Amino acid sequence: MTLFIQEFRRANAASIVAVAGIPGKPRDFFQFGTVFVADYLITQGIQLNSQQVGRAQGFFATSSLDGANLQLLFSLGFTNKEYNGSTLELQGTSVQLAKVREIAVVSGTRKFRFVKGYATLETIQQPSMDYSVRRFNITIRQC
Ligand SMILES: *[C@@H]1O[C@H](CO)[C@@H](O)[C@H](O)[C@H]1NC(C)=O
Ligand SMILES: *[C@@H]1O[C@H](CO)[C@@H](O)[C@H](O)[C@H]1NC(C)=O
């Protein structure tokens, strides 16, 4: 399945916020030790007003000393008709500057019990500094 992650970074309506970091260091994506909590709208199409599929909610942390990698740990909770109430659990290292990042689909709940797979992430639109869209291709298999 191909889905789209809608990210906002506006101060009063951000999809992602830095909640912890090394004292005295900036809390940004390339600073080792920064921890973020995120709640993203997931849509069927690239447009913000296309059909809503669910939300991706979880934790990210800049996990390499050189700041290059982000550890992702989140649930994709579906709210669309087909998978309403089911989740996929995703985890992995995102090499932030790579064009395509790949993480694991560890498993899921309800309709996705016992699944495994992988997901790719690509930033495909960044119309402004505080809004971007990522394409999220998920390949899963029931095992
Ligand atoms: C999804 O499930 C919730 C809770 O059971 C329900 O309120 C909602 O209407 C459902 N949504 C869809 C799209 O079926
Ligand atoms: C994601 O899926 C789209 C088609 O839906 C394809 O064009 C694109 O190349 C895929 N991206 C990756 C990284 O496989």
mmCIF file of C-alpha atoms and ligand atoms in Angstrom:
data_model
loop_
_atom_site.group_PDB
_atom_site.id
_atom_site.type_symbol
_atom_site.label_atom_id
_atom_site.label_comp_id
_atom_site.label_asym_id
_atom_site.label_seq_id
_atom_site.Cartn_x
_atom_site.Cartn_y
_atom_site.Cartn_z
ATOM 1 C CA MET A 1 0.000 0.000 0.000
ATOM 2 C CA THR A 2 1.094 3.527 -0.764
ATOM 3 C CA LEU A 3 0.087 6.186 1.742
ATOM 4 C CA PHE A 4 1.099 9.762 2.450
ATOM 5 C CA ILE A 5 2.286 11.330 5.705
ATOM 6 C CA GLN A 6 1.256 14.943 6.198
ATOM 7 C CA GLU A 7 3.680 16.817 8.416
ATOM 8 C CA PHE A 8 3.171 20.252 9.913
ATOM 9 C CA ARG A 9 5.785 22.128 11.901
ATOM 10 C CA ARG A 10 3.785 25.243 12.708
ATOM 11 C CA ALA A 11 4.417 26.333 16.271
ATOM 12 C CA ASN A 12 0.814 26.015 17.422
ATOM 13 C CA ALA A 13 -0.196 23.012 15.301
ATOM 14 C CA ALA A 14 2.855 20.810 14.922
ATOM 15 C CA SER A 15 2.699 17.117 14.026
ATOM 16 C CA ILE A 16 6.006 16.614 15.797
ATOM 17 C CA VAL A 17 7.541 18.187 18.895
ATOM 18 C CA ALA A 18 10.929 17.813 20.550
ATOM 19 C CA VAL A 19 10.318 16.823 24.168
ATOM 20 C CA ALA A 20 13.834 16.163 25.497
ATOM 21 C CA GLY A 21 17.460 16.625 24.626
ATOM 22 C CA ILE A 22 20.947 17.126 25.973
ATOM 23 C CA PRO A 23 20.935 20.195 28.253
ATOM 24 C CA GLY A 24 22.477 23.170 26.489
ATOM 25 C CA LYS A 25 22.250 21.627 23.026
ATOM 26 C CA PRO A 26 19.658 22.525 20.396
ATOM 27 C CA ARG A 27 16.688 20.164 20.175
ATOM 28 C CA ASP A 28 16.856 19.452 16.496
ATOM 29 C CA PHE A 29 16.883 16.444 14.177
ATOM 30 C CA PHE A 30 20.652 16.404 13.733
ATOM 31 C CA GLN A 31 21.550 16.701 17.423
ATOM 32 C CA PHE A 32 22.281 13.356 19.101
ATOM 33 C CA GLY A 33 19.965 12.706 22.053
ATOM 34 C CA THR A 34 16.949 14.717 20.932
ATOM 35 C CA VAL A 35 13.666 12.905 21.550
ATOM 36 C CA PHE A 36 10.479 13.728 19.628
ATOM 37 C CA VAL A 37 6.846 12.726 19.904
ATOM 38 C CA ALA A 38 4.814 12.744 16.702
ATOM 39 C CA ASP A 39 1.206 12.416 15.597
ATOM 40 C CA TYR A 40 0.809 12.545 11.820
ATOM 41 C CA LEU A 41 -2.258 12.508 9.647
ATOM 42 C CA ILE A 42 -2.050 9.727 7.040
ATOM 43 C CA THR A 43 -3.911 10.187 3.778
ATOM 44 C CA GLN A 44 -4.680 8.048 0.758
ATOM 45 C CA GLY A 45 -3.472 10.617 -1.734
ATOM 46 C CA ILE A 46 -0.780 13.242 -1.780
ATOM 47 C CA GLN A 47 -3.230 16.105 -1.257
ATOM 48 C CA LEU A 48 -3.975 17.171 2.291
ATOM 49 C CA ASN A 49 -7.720 16.985 1.603
ATOM 50 C CA SER A 50 -7.618 13.472 0.130
ATOM 51 C CA GLN A 51 -9.222 10.584 2.013
ATOM 52 C CA GLN A 52 -7.950 10.103 5.573
ATOM 53 C CA VAL A 53 -6.550 6.664 6.312
ATOM 54 C CA GLY A 54 -5.404 7.016 9.905
ATOM 55 C CA ARG A 55 -2.671 8.447 12.093
ATOM 56 C CA ALA A 56 0.958 7.565 12.728
ATOM 57 C CA GLN A 57 1.804 8.162 16.379
ATOM 58 C CA GLY A 58 5.030 7.483 18.231
ATOM 59 C CA PHE A 59 8.530 8.427 19.290
ATOM 60 C CA PHE A 60 11.605 9.396 17.325
ATOM 61 C CA ALA A 61 15.094 9.975 18.706
ATOM 62 C CA THR A 62 18.301 11.137 17.086
ATOM 63 C CA SER A 63 20.275 8.012 17.851
ATOM 64 C CA SER A 64 23.674 8.292 16.182
ATOM 65 C CA LEU A 65 26.429 10.384 17.754
ATOM 66 C CA ASP A 66 27.004 12.199 14.460
ATOM 67 C CA GLY A 67 23.312 13.080 14.243
ATOM 68 C CA ALA A 68 22.775 11.300 10.933
ATOM 69 C CA ASN A 69 20.292 8.675 12.089
ATOM 70 C CA LEU A 70 16.899 8.828 13.685
ATOM 71 C CA GLN A 71 15.394 5.853 15.495
ATOM 72 C CA LEU A 72 11.679 5.587 14.658
ATOM 73 C CA LEU A 73 9.143 3.728 16.780
ATOM 74 C CA PHE A 74 5.483 4.267 15.991
ATOM 75 C CA SER A 75 2.064 2.761 15.427
ATOM 76 C CA LEU A 76 0.044 3.376 12.318
ATOM 77 C CA GLY A 77 -3.560 3.314 13.519
ATOM 78 C CA PHE A 78 -6.109 2.954 10.760
ATOM 79 C CA THR A 79 -9.430 4.803 10.863
ATOM 80 C CA ASN A 80 -10.601 4.152 7.293
ATOM 81 C CA LYS A 81 -13.444 1.776 6.541
ATOM 82 C CA GLU A 82 -11.314 -1.143 5.406
ATOM 83 C CA TYR A 83 -8.907 -1.372 8.378
ATOM 84 C CA ASN A 84 -10.672 0.691 11.039
ATOM 85 C CA GLY A 85 -9.247 -0.122 14.493
ATOM 86 C CA SER A 86 -6.290 -2.139 13.218
ATOM 87 C CA THR A 87 -2.676 -1.055 13.646
ATOM 88 C CA LEU A 88 0.727 -1.670 12.132
ATOM 89 C CA GLU A 89 3.782 -1.365 14.370
ATOM 90 C CA LEU A 90 6.845 0.164 12.753
ATOM 91 C CA GLN A 91 10.419 0.409 13.956
ATOM 92 C CA GLY A 92 13.850 1.122 12.522
ATOM 93 C CA THR A 93 16.690 3.437 11.738
ATOM 94 C CA SER A 94 16.026 6.308 9.393
ATOM 95 C CA VAL A 95 19.151 7.583 7.668
ATOM 96 C CA GLN A 96 17.883 11.133 7.575
ATOM 97 C CA LEU A 97 19.651 12.381 4.473
ATOM 98 C CA ALA A 98 18.966 9.275 2.391
ATOM 99 C CA LYS A 99 16.474 9.802 -0.402
ATOM 100 C CA VAL A 100 14.671 6.576 0.525
ATOM 101 C CA ARG A 101 14.572 5.487 4.172
ATOM 102 C CA GLU A 102 13.515 1.949 5.033
ATOM 103 C CA ILE A 103 12.181 0.658 8.336
ATOM 104 C CA ALA A 104 10.636 -2.619 9.481
ATOM 105 C CA VAL A 105 6.986 -3.435 9.965
ATOM 106 C CA VAL A 106 7.367 -5.493 13.102
ATOM 107 C CA SER A 107 3.780 -6.671 13.343
ATOM 108 C CA GLY A 108 0.238 -5.415 13.856
ATOM 109 C CA THR A 109 -3.099 -5.860 15.541
ATOM 110 C CA ARG A 110 -6.597 -7.031 14.534
ATOM 111 C CA LYS A 111 -6.588 -7.399 10.731
ATOM 112 C CA PHE A 112 -2.789 -7.204 10.805
ATOM 113 C CA ARG A 113 -2.062 -9.869 13.426
ATOM 114 C CA PHE A 114 1.127 -11.811 12.651
ATOM 115 C CA VAL A 115 2.127 -9.631 9.710
ATOM 116 C CA LYS A 116 5.709 -8.700 8.931
ATOM 117 C CA GLY A 117 7.241 -6.494 6.309
ATOM 118 C CA TYR A 118 8.958 -3.249 5.546
ATOM 119 C CA ALA A 119 8.117 0.336 4.717
ATOM 120 C CA THR A 120 9.909 2.966 2.687
ATOM 121 C CA LEU A 121 9.719 6.681 3.332
ATOM 122 C CA GLU A 122 10.490 9.407 0.822
ATOM 123 C CA THR A 123 9.957 13.129 1.198
ATOM 124 C CA ILE A 124 8.225 14.073 -2.021
ATOM 125 C CA GLN A 125 6.810 17.509 -1.392
ATOM 126 C CA GLN A 126 7.940 20.361 0.751
ATOM 127 C CA PRO A 127 5.939 23.389 -0.313
ATOM 128 C CA SER A 128 7.123 25.370 2.713
ATOM 129 C CA MET A 129 9.428 25.069 5.707
ATOM 130 C CA ASP A 130 6.527 24.093 7.922
ATOM 131 C CA TYR A 131 4.673 21.631 5.691
ATOM 132 C CA SER A 132 5.921 18.501 3.979
ATOM 133 C CA VAL A 133 4.498 15.297 2.531
ATOM 134 C CA ARG A 134 6.196 11.906 2.644
ATOM 135 C CA ARG A 135 5.318 8.894 0.573
ATOM 136 C CA PHE A 136 5.049 5.793 2.651
ATOM 137 C CA ASN A 137 5.089 2.453 0.797
ATOM 138 C CA ILE A 138 4.218 -0.481 3.016
ATOM 139 C CA THR A 139 4.794 -4.085 1.972
ATOM 140 C CA ILE A 140 3.493 -6.733 4.364
ATOM 141 C CA ARG A 141 2.926 -10.434 4.446
ATOM 142 C CA GLN A 142 0.932 -12.531 6.870
ATOM 143 C CA CYS A 143 3.234 -15.135 8.393
HETATM 144 C C1 LIG B 1 -14.346 3.195 13.154
HETATM 145 O O1 LIG B 1 -14.661 2.649 14.423
HETATM 146 C C2 LIG B 1 -15.143 3.614 15.338
HETATM 147 C C3 LIG B 1 -15.273 2.940 16.703
HETATM 148 O O2 LIG B 1 -15.818 1.664 16.604
HETATM 149 C C4 LIG B 1 -16.454 4.180 14.812
HETATM 150 O O3 LIG B 1 -16.951 5.160 15.697
HETATM 151 C C5 LIG B 1 -16.191 4.816 13.442
HETATM 152 O O4 LIG B 1 -17.404 5.292 12.882
HETATM 153 C C6 LIG B 1 -15.552 3.807 12.501
HETATM 154 N N1 LIG B 1 -15.166 4.470 11.248
HETATM 155 C C7 LIG B 1 -15.391 3.968 10.045
HETATM 156 C C8 LIG B 1 -14.887 4.774 8.889
HETATM 157 O O5 LIG B 1 -15.964 2.910 9.860
HETATM 158 C C1 LIG B 2 6.440 3.711 -3.825
HETATM 159 O O1 LIG B 2 5.317 3.344 -4.592
HETATM 160 C C2 LIG B 2 5.148 4.124 -5.794
HETATM 161 C C3 LIG B 2 3.927 3.592 -6.504
HETATM 162 O O2 LIG B 2 2.812 3.584 -5.695
HETATM 163 C C4 LIG B 2 6.365 3.993 -6.690
HETATM 164 O O3 LIG B 2 6.218 4.846 -7.793
HETATM 165 C C5 LIG B 2 7.612 4.381 -5.896
HETATM 166 O O4 LIG B 2 8.762 4.156 -6.696
HETATM 167 C C6 LIG B 2 7.715 3.556 -4.622
HETATM 168 N N1 LIG B 2 8.875 3.988 -3.855
HETATM 169 C C7 LIG B 2 9.830 3.127 -3.453
HETATM 170 C C8 LIG B 2 10.944 3.712 -2.670
HETATM 171 O O5 LIG B 2 9.808 1.943 -3.703
#
